[in-house]
Coordinates of C-alpha atoms and ligand atoms in Angstrom, one line a residue:
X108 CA 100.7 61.5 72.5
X109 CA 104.0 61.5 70.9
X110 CA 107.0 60.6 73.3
X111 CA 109.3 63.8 74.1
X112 CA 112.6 61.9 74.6
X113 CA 112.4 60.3 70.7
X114 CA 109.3 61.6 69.2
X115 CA 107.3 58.3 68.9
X116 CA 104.0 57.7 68.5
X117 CA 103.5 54.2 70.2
X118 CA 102.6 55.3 73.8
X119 CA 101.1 53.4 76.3
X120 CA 98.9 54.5 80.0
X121 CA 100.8 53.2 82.4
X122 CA 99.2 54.7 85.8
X123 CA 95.9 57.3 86.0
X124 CA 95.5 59.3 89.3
X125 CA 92.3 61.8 89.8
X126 CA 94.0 64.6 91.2
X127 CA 91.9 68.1 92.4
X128 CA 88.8 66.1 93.7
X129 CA 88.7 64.4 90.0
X130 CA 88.6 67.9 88.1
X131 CA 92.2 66.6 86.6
X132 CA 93.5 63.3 85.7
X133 CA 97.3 62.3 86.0
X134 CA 98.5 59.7 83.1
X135 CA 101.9 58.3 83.4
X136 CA 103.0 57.0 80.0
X137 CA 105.2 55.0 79.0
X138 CA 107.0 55.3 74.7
X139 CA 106.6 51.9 73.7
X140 CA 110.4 52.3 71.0
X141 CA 112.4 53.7 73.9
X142 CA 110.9 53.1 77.5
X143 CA 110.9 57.2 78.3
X144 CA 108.0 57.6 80.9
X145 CA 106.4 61.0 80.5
X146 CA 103.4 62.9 82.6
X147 CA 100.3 64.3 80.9
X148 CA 97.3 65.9 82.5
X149 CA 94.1 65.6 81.0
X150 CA 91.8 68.4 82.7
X151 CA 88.1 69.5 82.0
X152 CA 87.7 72.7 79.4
X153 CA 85.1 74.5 81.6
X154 CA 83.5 76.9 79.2
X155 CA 84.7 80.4 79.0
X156 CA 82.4 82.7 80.9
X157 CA 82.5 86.2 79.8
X158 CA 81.0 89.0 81.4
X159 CA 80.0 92.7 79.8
X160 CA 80.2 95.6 81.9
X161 CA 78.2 98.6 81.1
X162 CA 80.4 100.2 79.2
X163 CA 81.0 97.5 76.7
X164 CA 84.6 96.0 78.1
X165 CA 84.2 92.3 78.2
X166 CA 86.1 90.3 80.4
X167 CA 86.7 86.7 81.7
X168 CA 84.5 86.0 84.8
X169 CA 86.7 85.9 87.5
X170 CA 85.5 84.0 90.5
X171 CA 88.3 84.9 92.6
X172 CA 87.1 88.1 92.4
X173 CA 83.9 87.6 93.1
X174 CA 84.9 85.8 96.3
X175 CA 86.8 89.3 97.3
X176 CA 84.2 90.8 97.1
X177 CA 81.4 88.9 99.1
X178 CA 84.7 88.3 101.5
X179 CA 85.1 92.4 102.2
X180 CA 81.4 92.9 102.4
X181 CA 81.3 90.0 104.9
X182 CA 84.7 91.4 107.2
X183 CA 83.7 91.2 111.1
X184 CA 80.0 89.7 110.3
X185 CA 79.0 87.0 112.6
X186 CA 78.6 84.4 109.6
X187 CA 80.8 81.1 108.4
X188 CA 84.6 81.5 107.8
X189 CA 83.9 80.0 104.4
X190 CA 80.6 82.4 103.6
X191 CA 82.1 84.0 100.8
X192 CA 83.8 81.7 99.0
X193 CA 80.2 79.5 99.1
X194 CA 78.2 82.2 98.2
X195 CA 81.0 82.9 94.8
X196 CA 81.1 78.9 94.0
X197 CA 77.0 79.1 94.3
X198 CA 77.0 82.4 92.2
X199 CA 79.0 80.9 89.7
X200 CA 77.4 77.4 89.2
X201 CA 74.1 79.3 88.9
X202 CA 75.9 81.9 85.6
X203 CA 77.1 78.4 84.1
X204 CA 73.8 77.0 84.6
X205 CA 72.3 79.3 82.7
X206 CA 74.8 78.3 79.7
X207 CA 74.8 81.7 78.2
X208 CA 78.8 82.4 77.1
X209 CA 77.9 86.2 78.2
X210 CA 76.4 87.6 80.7
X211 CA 76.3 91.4 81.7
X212 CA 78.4 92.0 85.0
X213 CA 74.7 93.6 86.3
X214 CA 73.4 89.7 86.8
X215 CA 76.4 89.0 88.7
X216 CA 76.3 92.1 90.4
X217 CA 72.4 91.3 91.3
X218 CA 73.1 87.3 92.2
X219 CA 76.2 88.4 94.7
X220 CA 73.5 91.2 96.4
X221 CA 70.9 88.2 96.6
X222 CA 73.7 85.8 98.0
X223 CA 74.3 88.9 100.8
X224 CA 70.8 89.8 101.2
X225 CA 70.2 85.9 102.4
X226 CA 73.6 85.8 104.5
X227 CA 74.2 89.1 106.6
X228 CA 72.0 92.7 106.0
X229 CA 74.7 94.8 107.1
X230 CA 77.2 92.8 104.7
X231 CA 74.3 93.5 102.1
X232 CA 74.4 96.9 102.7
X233 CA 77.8 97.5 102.6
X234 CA 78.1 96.0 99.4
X235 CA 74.9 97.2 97.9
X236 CA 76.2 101.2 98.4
X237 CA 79.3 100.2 97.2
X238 CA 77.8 98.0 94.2
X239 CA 74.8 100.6 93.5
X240 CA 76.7 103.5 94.8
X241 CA 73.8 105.3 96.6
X242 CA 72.8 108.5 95.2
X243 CA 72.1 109.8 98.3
X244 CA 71.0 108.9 102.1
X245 CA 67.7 108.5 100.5
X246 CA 68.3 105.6 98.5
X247 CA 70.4 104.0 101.2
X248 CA 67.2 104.5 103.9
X249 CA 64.8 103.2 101.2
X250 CA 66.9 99.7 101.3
X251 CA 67.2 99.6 105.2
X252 CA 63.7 100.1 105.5
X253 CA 62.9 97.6 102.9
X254 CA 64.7 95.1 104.9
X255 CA 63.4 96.2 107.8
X256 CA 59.6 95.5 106.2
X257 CA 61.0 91.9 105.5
X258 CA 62.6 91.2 108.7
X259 CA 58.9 92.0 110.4
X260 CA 57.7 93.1 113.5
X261 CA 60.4 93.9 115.7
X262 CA 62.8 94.6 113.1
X263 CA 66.3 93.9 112.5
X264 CA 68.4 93.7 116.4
X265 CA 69.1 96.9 117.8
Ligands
ZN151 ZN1 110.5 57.3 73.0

């Protein structure tokens, strides 16, 4: 690391910190020809996720997004404050997981409706008509009974 104030290559560590829960590290350095002390971070590379949508546009997976998402579906649902932004960490750990550099937006779209499914059925709903945009009321009473079938006798509250 050369030293910014007079371009030397003798540096020295003189203080690491972990900052963001570890993810980066903090070196103070000191140039060992002129005494400057300079910052560098040192952070993980996490491997660039890129996701295909149908019609071919790639784009960087954006779990922020994600997270906006799950968090609309979720508005006014009796659930945890932090629901959505779980369910788009756990979504995303599962993609990288699977290591593949590309994956088609479907998966992600199909691993946010599992997260929902598991959470909150009206969430699920919402986001499912939005996600598969319901051809008609059909398709939309075909999943609300299928959930229905799951939830078992009794069926979902009334
Ligand atoms: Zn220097």
């Amino acid at each position: 690391m050369r030293c910014p104030h007079c371009g030397e290559r003798d540096t020295r560590v003189v203080d690491s910190r972990d900052l963001d829960e570890s993810a980066t590290i903090r070196r103070r350095r000191e140039c060992n020809a002129c005494a400057t002390r300079f910052t560098t971070y040192e952070r993980i590379e996490a491997a660039r996720l890129i996701v295909v949508k149908r019609d071919g546009v790639r784009q960087e997976f954006d779990r922020d997004k994600l997270a906006t998402g799950l968090r609309k579906a979720l508005t006014r649902r009796p659930v945890a404050d932090d629901a959505a932004e779980s369910a788009a960490d756990a979504i995303e750990a599962e993609l990288r997981a699977a290591g593949a550099s590309e994956i088609p937006s479907s998966r992600v779209g199909a691993l946010a409706m599992e997260a929902l499914r598991r959470i909150d059925h009206i969430a699920y709903i919402r986001f499912a008509s939005v996600y598969q945009s319901f051809e008609d009321l059909e398709d939309l009473k075909r999943e609300v009974d299928t959930l229905y079938a799951e939830k078992g006798n009794g069926g979902l509250a009334k």
